[in-house]
Coordinates of C-alpha atoms in Angstrom, one line a residue:
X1 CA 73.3 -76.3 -244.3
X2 CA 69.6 -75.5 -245.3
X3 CA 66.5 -77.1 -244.0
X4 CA 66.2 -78.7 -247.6
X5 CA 69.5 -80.1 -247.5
X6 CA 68.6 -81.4 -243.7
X7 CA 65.6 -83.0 -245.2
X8 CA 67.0 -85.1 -247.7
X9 CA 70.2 -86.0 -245.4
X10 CA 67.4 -87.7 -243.5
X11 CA 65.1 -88.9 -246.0
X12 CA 68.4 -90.9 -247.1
X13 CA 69.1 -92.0 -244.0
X14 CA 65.8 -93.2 -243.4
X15 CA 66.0 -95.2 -246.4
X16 CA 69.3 -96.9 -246.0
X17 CA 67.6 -97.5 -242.2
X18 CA 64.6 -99.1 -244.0
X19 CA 66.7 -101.4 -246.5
X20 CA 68.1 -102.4 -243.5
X21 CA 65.0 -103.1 -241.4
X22 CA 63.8 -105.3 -244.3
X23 CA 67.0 -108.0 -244.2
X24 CA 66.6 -107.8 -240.5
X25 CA 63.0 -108.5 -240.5
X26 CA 63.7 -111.7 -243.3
X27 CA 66.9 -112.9 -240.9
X28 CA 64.8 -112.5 -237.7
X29 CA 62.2 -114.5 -239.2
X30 CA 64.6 -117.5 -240.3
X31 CA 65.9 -117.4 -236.4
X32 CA 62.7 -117.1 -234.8
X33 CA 61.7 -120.2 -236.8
X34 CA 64.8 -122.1 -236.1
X35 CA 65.0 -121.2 -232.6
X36 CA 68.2 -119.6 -232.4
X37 CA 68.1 -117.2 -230.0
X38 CA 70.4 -118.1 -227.1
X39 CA 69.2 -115.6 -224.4
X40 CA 67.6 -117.5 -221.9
X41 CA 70.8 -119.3 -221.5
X42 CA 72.8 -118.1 -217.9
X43 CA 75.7 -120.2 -219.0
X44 CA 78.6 -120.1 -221.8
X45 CA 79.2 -123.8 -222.9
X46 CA 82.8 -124.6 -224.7
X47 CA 82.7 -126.9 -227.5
X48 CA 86.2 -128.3 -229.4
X49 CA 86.5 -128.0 -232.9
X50 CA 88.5 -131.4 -233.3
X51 CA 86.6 -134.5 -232.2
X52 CA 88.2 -135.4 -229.3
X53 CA 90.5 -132.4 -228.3
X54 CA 89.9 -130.1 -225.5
X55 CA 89.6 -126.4 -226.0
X56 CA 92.4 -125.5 -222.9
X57 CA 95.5 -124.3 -222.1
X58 CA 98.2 -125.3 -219.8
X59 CA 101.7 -123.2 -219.4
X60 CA 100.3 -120.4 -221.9
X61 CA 100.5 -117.0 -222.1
X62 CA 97.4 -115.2 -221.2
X63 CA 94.7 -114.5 -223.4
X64 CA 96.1 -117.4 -225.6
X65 CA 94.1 -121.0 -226.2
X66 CA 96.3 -124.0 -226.6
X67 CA 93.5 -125.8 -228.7
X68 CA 90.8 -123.8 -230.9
X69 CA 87.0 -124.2 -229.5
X70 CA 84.0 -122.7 -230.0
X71 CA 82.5 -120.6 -227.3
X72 CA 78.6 -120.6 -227.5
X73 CA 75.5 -119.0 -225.7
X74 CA 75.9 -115.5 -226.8
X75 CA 73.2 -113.1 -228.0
X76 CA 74.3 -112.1 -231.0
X77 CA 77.9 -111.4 -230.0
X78 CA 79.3 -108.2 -232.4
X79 CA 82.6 -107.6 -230.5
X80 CA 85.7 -109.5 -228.6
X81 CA 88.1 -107.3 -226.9
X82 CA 91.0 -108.6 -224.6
X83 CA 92.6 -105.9 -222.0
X84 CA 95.2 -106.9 -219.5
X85 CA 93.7 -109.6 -217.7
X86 CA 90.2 -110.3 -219.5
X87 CA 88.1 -110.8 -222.5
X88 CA 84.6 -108.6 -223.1
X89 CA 82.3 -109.7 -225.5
X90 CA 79.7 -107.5 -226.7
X91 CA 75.8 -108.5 -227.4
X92 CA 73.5 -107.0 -229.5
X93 CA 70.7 -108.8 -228.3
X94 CA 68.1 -111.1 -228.4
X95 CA 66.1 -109.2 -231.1
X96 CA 68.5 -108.8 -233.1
X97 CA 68.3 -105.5 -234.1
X98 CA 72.0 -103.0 -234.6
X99 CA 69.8 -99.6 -234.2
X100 CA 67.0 -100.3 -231.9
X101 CA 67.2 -98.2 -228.8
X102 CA 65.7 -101.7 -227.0
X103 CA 67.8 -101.6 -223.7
X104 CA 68.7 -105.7 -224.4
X105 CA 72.5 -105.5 -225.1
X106 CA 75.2 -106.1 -222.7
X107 CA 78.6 -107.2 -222.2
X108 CA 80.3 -110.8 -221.6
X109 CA 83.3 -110.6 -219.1
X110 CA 85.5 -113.8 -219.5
X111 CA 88.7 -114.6 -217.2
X112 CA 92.3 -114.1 -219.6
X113 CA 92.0 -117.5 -220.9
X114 CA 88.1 -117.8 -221.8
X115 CA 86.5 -118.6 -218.5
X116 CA 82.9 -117.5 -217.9
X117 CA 83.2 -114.4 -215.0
X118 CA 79.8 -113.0 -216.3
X119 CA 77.5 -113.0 -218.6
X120 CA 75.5 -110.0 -218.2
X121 CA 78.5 -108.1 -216.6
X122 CA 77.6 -104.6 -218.0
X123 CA 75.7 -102.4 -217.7
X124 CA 75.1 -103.1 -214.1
X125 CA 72.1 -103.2 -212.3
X126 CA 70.8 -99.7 -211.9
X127 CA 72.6 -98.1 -214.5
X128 CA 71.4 -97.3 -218.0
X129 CA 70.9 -100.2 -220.6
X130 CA 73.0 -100.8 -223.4
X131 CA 70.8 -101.0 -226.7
X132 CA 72.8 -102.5 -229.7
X133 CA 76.5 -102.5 -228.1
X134 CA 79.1 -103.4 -231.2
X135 CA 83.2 -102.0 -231.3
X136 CA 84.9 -101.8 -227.8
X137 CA 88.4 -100.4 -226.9
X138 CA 90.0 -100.0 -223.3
X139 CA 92.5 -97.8 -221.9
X140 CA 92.6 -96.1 -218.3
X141 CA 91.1 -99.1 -216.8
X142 CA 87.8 -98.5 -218.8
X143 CA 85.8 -100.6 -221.4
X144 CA 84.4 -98.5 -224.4
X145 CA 81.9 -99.2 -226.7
X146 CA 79.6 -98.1 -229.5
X147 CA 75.8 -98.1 -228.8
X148 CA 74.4 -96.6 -232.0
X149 CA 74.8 -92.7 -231.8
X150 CA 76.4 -93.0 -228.5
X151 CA 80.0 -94.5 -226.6
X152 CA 79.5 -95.4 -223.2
X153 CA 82.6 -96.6 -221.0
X154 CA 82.6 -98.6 -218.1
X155 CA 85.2 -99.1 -215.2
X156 CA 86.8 -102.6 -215.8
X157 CA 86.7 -103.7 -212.1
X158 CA 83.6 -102.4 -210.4
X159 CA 81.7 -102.5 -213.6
X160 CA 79.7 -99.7 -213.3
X161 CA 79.2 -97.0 -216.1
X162 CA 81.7 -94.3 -215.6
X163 CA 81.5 -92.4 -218.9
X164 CA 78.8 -91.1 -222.2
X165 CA 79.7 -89.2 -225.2
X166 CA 76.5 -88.3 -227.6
X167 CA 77.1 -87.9 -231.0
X168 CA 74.7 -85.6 -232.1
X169 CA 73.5 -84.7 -235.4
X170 CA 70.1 -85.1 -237.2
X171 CA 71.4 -87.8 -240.0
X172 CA 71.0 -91.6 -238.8
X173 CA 73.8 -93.3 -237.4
X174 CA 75.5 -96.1 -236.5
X175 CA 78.8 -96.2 -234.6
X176 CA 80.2 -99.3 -235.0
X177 CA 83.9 -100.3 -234.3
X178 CA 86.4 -98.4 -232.2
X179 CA 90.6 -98.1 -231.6
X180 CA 92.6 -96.4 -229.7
X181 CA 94.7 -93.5 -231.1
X182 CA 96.9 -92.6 -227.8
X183 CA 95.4 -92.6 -224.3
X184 CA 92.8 -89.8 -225.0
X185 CA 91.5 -90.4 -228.2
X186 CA 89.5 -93.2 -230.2
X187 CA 89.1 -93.2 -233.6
X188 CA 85.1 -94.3 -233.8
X189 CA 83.5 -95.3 -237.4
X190 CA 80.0 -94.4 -238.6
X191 CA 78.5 -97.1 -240.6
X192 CA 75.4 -95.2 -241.6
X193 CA 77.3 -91.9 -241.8
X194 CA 80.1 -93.1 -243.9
X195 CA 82.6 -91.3 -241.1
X196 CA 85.6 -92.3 -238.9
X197 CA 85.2 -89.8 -235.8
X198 CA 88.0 -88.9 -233.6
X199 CA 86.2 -88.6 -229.9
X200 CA 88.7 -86.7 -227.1
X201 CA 88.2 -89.0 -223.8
X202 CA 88.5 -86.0 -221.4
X203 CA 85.9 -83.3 -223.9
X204 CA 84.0 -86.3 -225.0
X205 CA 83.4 -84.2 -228.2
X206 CA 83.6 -86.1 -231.7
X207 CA 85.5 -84.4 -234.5
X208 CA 85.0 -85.8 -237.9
X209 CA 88.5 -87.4 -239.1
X210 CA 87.7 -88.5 -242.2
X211 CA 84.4 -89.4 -244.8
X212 CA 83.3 -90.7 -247.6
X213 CA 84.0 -94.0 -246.9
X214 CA 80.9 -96.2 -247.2
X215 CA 79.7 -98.1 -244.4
X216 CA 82.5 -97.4 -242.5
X217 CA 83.0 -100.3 -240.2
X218 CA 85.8 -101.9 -239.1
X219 CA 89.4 -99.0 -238.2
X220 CA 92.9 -100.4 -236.7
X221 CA 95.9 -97.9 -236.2
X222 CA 99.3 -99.0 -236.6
X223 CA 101.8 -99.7 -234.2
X224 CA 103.2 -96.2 -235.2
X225 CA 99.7 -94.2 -234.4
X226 CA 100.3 -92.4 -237.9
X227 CA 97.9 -94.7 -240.1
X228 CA 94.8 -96.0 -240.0
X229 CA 93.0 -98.8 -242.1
X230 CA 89.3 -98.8 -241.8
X231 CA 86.9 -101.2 -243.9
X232 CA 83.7 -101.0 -244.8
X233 CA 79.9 -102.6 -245.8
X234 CA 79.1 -100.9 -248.6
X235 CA 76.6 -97.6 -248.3
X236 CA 73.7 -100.1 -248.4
X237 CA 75.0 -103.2 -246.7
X238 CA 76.1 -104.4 -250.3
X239 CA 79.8 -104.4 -250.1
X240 CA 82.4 -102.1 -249.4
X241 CA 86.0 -101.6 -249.8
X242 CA 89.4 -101.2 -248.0
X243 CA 90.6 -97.5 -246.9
X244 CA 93.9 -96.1 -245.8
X245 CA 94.0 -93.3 -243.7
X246 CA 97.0 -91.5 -243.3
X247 CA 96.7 -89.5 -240.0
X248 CA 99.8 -87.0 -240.8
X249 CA 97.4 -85.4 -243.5
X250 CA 95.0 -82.3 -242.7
X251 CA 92.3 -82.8 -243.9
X252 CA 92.5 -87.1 -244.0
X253 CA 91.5 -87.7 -247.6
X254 CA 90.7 -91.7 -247.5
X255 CA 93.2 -93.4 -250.3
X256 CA 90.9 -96.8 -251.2
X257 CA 93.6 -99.7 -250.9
X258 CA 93.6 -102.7 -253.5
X259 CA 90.4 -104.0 -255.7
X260 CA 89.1 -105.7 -252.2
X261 CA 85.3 -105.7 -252.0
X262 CA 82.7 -107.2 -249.5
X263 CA 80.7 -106.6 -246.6
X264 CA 83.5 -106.3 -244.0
X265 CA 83.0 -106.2 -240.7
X266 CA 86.1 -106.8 -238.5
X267 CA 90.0 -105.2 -238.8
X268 CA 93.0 -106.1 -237.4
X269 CA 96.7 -105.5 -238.0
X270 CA 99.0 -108.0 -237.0
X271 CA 102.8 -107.1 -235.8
X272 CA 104.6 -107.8 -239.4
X273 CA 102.1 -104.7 -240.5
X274 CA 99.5 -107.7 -242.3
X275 CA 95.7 -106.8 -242.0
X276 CA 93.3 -109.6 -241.2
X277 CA 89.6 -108.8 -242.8
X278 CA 86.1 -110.4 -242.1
X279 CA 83.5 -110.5 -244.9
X280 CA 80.3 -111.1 -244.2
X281 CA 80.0 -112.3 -247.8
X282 CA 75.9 -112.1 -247.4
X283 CA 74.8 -108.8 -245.6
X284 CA 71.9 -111.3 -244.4
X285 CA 74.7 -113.3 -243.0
X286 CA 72.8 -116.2 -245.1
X287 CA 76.2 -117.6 -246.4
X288 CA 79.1 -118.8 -244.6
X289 CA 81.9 -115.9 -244.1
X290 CA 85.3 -115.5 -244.5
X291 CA 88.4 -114.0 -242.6
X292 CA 91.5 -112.9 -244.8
X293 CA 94.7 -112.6 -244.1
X294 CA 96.3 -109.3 -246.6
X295 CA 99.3 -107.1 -247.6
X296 CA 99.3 -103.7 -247.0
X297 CA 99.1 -103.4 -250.2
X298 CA 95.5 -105.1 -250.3
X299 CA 97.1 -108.9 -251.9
X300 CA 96.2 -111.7 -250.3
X301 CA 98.4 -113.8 -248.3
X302 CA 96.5 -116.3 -246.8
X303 CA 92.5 -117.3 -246.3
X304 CA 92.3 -118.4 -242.3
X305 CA 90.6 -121.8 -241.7
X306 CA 87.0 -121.2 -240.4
X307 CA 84.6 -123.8 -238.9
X308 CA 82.0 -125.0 -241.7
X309 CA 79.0 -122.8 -242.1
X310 CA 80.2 -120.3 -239.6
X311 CA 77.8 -116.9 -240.2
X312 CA 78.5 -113.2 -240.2
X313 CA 82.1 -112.9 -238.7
X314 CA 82.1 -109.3 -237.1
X315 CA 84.7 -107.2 -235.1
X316 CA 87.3 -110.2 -234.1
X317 CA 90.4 -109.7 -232.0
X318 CA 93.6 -111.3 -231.9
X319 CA 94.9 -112.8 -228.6
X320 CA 98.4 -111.4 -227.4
X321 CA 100.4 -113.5 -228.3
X322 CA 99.7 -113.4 -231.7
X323 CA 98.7 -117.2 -232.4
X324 CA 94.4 -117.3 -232.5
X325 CA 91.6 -114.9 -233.7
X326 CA 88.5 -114.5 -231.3
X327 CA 85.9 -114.5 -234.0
X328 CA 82.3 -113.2 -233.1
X329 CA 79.8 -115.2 -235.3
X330 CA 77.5 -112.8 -234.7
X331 CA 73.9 -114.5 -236.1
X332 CA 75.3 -118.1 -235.0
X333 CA 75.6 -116.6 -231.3
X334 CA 79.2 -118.0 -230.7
X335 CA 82.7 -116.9 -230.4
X336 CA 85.1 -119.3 -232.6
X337 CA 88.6 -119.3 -231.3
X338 CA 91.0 -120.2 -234.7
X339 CA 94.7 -120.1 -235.5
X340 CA 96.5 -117.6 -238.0
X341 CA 97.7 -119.3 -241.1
X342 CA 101.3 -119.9 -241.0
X343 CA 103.5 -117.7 -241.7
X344 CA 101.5 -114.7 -240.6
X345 CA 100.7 -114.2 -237.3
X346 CA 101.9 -111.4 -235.4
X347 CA 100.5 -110.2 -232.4
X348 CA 97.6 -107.3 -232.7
X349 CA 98.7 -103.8 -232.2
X350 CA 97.5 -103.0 -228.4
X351 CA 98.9 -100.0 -225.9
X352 CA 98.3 -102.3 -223.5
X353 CA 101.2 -104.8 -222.3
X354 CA 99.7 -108.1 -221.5
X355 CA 99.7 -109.3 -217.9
X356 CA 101.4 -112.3 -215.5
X357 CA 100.9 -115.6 -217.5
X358 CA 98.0 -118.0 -216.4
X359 CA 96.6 -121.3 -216.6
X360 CA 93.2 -121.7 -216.8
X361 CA 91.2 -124.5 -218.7
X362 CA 88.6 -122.7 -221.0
X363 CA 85.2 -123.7 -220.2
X364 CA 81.7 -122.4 -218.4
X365 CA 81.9 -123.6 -214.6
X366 CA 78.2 -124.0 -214.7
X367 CA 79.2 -126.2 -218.1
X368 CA 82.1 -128.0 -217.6
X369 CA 81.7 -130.6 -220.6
X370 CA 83.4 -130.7 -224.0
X371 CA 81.5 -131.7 -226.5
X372 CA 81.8 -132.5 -230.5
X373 CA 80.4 -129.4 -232.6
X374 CA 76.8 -129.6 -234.0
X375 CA 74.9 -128.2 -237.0
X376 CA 75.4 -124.6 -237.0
X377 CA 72.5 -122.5 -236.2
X378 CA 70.3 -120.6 -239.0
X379 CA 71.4 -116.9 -239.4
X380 CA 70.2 -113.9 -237.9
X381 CA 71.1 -111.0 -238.9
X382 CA 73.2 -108.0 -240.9
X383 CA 76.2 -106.4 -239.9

């Protein structure tokens, strides 16, 4: 590629980064006036989304809630990823800010059923910081997740970091959600970059898969490992669309899926091969979101039931047993535990098998309280 060519790959990336910088620097403003940020808080508090009903769980499965609640405290929580026994949550930070190198982000570990283990559990003390952690996956006992132009993995028990893989490259970027292809490989999306990368766990070297696909952003495999779905926030945070990937092909050409369009965020596919979608709706997060349940095909089947005025819905998860979505509202600093619609749930695809079920009642020790839900919080920021 020429130096000229270089140039204006960066020149364009600086001005998508810029656009971007600007609705960041009008959301931050609305939050720092509102007082929204949740950081100073040590302690997760668990709130129940139907006056009078507690958010807990007796003779579940793990991982699953018997009642929906509202988890709150977070900074700016991107992320929720369940492994065998546990539930991460990824935090961007206090300042709000998806590509800042800024050291604040970290990860939330929570017991299977939603208990506070710890807040700031990763990175540990004495390793590197995490800047703007968003998409996680886990396999071999390790937590991975995007940090902007880097994925860093951790070792699930002793928290410490055990793994880095660089991306490289002079354009902009921003990795952004992750999934596991088999046991050595993640499929990794570039939002600024428009990319889905495959990254080898043992080379940690990332090979483009696919591109031209803008704002890449949220990727699921199917239960097969042969396609992918990846969604997207537009090129300039103004809306994207739905892409299938079929992995048999060489080279993956992206086959756009449907007339869907929005700023989407998180991906799932659930066991009867339905996709559930998040759209931010605003990329300011300034109007409520939504969560979707579609065909393959792209149709609709059913919208999922969301609390009122709940912001910026980002990378969600599904619990195990296939009843509840984990919803990140990433600028109201809470994680929303919901039920599928009817007649489509199905559990997430996972190459993990779920562990011993438990019973555990979901709330902060520190806060052991259920209260009724209050005003949502102003927004805060883009995808």
């Amino acid at each position: 590629m020429s130096e000229r060519s270089k140039a204006s790959i960066r020149s364009r990336g600086r001005g998508r980064l810029a656009g971007l910088g600007g609705a960041l620097l009008l959301v931050m403003a609305v939050a720092t006036a509102c007082g929204t940020s949740n950081d100073s808080k040590n302690t997760l508090t668990t709130t129940s989304l139907t006056p009078g009903s507690g958010a807990s769980t007796t003779n579940s499965s793990p991982g699953t809630v018997s009642k929906p609640g509202t988890l709150e405290g977070f900074s700016s929580p991107e992320s929720v990823l369940f492994t065998s026994d546990r539930w991460f949550v990824s935090n961007v930070g206090p300042k709000v800010e998806p590509t800042a190198k800024d050291g604040d982000g970290f990860l939330t570990e929570l017991n299977s059923v939603g208990t506070l283990t710890a807040r700031k559990a990763m990175p540990r003390a004495g390793d590197p910081p995490l800047n703007a952690p968003k998409g996680m996956a886990h396999t071999d006992n390790r937590v991975f997740v995007a940090d902007i132009d880097r994925v860093v993995g951790y070792d699930i028990d002793t928290h410490g970091q055990v793994f880095e893989a660089p991306l490289g490259g002079d354009e902009p970027a921003l990795l952004n959600d992750m999934a596991l292809l088999d046991p050595r490989t993640l499929l990794v999306s570039d939002t600024m970059r428009g990319i889905v990368y495959r990254l080898d766990l043992e080379t940690k070297k990332f090979e483009p898969l696919a591109s031209g696909i803008p704002g890449a952003n949220g990727v699921a495999v199917d239960s097969g490992g042969k396609i992918a779905y990846v969604v997207g926030t537009g090129a300039d945070f103004s809306g994207g669309d739905l892409w299938k990937l079929d992995l048999s092909q060489n080279p993956v050409v992206p086959q756009r899926i449907g007339t869907l369009h929005g700023v989407f965020d998180g991906l799932a596919i659930l066991s009867n091969g339905n996709l559930v979608i998040s759209d931010w709706i605003s990329s300011q997060g300034t109007n409520p979101g939504t969560v979707t349940v579609y065909r393959p095909d792209g149709s609709e089947v059913a919208k999922v039931t969301l609390p009122d005025n709940l912001h910026g819905p980002a990378d969600f998860t599904v619990d195990p047993a296939g009843r509840n979505l984990w919803i990140p509202a990433l600028p109201d600093n809470r994680v929303v535990i919901v039920p599928l619609p009817s007649g489509t749930t199905g559990t997430s695809v996972s190459l993990t098998a779920p562990s011993t079920p438990a019973s555990v009642t979901v709330t902060s020790p520190a806060v052991p309280s259920i209260t009724t839900p209050g005003p949502s919080p102003a927004p805060a920021t883009t995808p």
